[in-house]
mmCIF file of C-alpha atoms in Angstrom:
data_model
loop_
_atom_site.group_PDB
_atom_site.id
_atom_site.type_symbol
_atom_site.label_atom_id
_atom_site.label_comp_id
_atom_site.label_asym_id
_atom_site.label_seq_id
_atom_site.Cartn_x
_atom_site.Cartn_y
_atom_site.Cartn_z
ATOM 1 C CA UNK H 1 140.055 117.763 90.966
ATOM 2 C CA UNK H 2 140.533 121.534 90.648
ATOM 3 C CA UNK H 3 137.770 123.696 89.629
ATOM 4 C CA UNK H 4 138.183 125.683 86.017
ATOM 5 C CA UNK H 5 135.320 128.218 86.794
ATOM 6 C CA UNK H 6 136.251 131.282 88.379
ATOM 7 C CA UNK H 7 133.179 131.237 90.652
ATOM 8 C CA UNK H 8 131.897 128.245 92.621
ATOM 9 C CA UNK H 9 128.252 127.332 91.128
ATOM 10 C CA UNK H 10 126.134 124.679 92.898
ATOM 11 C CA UNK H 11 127.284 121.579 90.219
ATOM 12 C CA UNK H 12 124.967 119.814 88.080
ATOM 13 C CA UNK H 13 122.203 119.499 90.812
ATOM 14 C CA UNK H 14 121.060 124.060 91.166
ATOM 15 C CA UNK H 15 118.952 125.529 89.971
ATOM 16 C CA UNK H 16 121.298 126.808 86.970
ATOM 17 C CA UNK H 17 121.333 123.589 85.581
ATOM 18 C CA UNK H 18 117.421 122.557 85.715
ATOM 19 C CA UNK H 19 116.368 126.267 84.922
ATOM 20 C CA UNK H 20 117.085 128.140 82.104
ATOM 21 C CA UNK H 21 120.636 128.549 80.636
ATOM 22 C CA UNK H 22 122.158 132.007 82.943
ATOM 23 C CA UNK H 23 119.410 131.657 85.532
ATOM 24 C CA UNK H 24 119.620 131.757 89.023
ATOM 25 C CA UNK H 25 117.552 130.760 91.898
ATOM 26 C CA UNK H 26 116.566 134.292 92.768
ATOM 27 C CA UNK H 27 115.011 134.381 89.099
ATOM 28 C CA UNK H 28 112.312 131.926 90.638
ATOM 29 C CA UNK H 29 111.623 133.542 94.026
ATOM 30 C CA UNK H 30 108.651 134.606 93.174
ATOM 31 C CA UNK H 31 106.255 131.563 92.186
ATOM 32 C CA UNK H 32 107.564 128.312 93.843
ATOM 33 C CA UNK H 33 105.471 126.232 90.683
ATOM 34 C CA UNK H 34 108.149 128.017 88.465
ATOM 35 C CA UNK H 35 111.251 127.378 90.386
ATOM 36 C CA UNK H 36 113.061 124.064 89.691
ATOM 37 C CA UNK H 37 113.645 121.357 91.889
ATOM 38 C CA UNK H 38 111.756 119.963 94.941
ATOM 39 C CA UNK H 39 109.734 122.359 96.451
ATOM 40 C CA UNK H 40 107.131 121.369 99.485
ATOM 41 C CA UNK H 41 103.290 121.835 98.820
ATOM 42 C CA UNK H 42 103.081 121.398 95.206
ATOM 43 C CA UNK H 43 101.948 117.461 94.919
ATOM 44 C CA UNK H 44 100.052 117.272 97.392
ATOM 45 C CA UNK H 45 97.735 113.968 95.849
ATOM 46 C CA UNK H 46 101.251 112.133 95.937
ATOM 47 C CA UNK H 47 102.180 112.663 99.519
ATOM 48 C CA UNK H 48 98.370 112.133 100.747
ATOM 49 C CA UNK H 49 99.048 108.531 98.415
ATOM 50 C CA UNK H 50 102.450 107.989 100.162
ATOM 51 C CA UNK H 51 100.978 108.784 103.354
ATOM 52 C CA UNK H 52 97.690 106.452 103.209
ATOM 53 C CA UNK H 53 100.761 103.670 101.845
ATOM 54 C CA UNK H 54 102.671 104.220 104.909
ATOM 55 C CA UNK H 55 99.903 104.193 107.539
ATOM 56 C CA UNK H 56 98.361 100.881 105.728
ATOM 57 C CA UNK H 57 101.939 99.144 106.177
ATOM 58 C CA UNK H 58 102.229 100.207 109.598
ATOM 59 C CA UNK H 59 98.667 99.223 110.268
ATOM 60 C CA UNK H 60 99.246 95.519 108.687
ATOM 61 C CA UNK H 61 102.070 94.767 110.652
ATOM 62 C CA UNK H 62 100.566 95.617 114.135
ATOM 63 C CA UNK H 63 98.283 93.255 113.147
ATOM 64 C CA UNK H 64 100.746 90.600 112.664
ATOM 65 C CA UNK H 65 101.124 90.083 116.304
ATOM 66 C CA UNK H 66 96.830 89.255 116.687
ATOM 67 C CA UNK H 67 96.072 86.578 116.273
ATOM 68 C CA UNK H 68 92.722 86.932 115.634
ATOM 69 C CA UNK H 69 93.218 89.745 113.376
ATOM 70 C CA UNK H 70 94.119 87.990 110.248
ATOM 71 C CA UNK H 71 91.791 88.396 107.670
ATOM 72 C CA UNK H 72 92.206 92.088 108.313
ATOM 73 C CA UNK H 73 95.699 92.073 108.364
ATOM 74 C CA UNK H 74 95.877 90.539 105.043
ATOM 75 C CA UNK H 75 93.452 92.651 103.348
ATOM 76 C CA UNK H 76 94.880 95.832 105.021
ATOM 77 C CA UNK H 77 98.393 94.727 103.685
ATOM 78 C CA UNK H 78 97.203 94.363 100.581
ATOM 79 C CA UNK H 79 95.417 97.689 100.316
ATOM 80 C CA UNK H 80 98.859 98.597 101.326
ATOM 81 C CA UNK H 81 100.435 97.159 98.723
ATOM 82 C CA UNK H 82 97.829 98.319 95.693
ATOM 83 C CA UNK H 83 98.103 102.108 96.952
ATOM 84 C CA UNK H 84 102.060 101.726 97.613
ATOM 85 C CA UNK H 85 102.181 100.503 93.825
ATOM 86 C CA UNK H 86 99.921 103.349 92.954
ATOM 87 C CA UNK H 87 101.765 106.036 94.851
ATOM 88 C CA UNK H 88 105.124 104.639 92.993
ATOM 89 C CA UNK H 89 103.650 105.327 90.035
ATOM 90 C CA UNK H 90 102.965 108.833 90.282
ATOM 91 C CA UNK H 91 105.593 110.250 92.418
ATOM 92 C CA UNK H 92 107.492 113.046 91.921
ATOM 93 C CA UNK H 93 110.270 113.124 94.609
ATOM 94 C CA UNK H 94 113.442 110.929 95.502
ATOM 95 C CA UNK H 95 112.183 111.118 98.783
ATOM 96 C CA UNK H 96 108.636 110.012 97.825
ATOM 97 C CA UNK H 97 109.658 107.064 96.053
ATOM 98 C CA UNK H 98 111.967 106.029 98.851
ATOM 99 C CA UNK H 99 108.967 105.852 101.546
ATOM 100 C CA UNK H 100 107.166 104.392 98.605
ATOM 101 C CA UNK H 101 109.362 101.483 98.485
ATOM 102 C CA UNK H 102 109.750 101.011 102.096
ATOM 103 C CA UNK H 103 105.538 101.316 102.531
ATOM 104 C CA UNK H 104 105.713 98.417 99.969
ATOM 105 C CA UNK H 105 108.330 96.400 101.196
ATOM 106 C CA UNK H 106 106.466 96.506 105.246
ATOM 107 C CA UNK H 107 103.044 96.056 103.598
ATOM 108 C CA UNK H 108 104.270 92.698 101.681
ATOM 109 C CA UNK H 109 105.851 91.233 104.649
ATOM 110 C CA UNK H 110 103.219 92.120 106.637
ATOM 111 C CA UNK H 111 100.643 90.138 103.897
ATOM 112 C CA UNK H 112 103.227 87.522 103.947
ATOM 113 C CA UNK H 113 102.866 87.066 107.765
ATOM 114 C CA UNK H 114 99.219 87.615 108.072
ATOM 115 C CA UNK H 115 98.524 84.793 105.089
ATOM 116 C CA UNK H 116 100.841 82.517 106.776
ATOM 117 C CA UNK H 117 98.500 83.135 109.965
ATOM 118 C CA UNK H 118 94.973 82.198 108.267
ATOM 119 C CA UNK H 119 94.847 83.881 105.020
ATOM 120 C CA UNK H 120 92.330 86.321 103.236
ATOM 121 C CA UNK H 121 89.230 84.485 104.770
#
């Protein structure tokens, strides 16, 4: 497909799309709240949630392989699971949202495994 514009612009995805109609991305240089798009550092509750999702996943499924560690597993997991939910909910980013769903999906398997070991108690 040729292109009809006589300069290349950065398709439906720049800034001159999400901005205002004309603008540019140097028009936001100076505040990063003000330019469009993802920008690092301005959700910082959502990342600390995504984070705390991850860790809690990660954290349930060591605990898969103790035996002994069970109950905590479970309840771990499903902490995992709640916050993942939570985090989900008020992301802002593609990227966000994709750890989301991974945090979720290794924090349910990991409850899966940990029930199937002994349960919540």
């Amino acid at each position: 497909m040729t292109q009809t514009t006589p300069s290349a612009g950065a398709g439906d995805y720049g800034p001159e799309v999400a901005g205002r109609p004309g603008s540019t991305a140097a028009d936001y240089a100076g505040d990063p709240k003000e330019r469009p798009g993802f920008h690092i550092g301005s959700h910082s509750t959502e990342m600390a949630l995504t984070t705390t999702a991850l860790v809690l996943a990660v954290i349930g499924a060591a605990l898969i392989g103790w035996t002994g560690g069970h109950i905590l597993g479970s309840w771990i997991s499903l902490a995992g699971i709640v916050v993942g939910l939570y985090a989900q909910l008020t992301s802002d980013t593609t990227y966000e949202r994709m750890v989301n769903v991974c945090a979720i999906g290794i924090a349910a398997v990991a409850f899966a495994f940990n029930l199937h070991h002994g349960g919540l108690w």
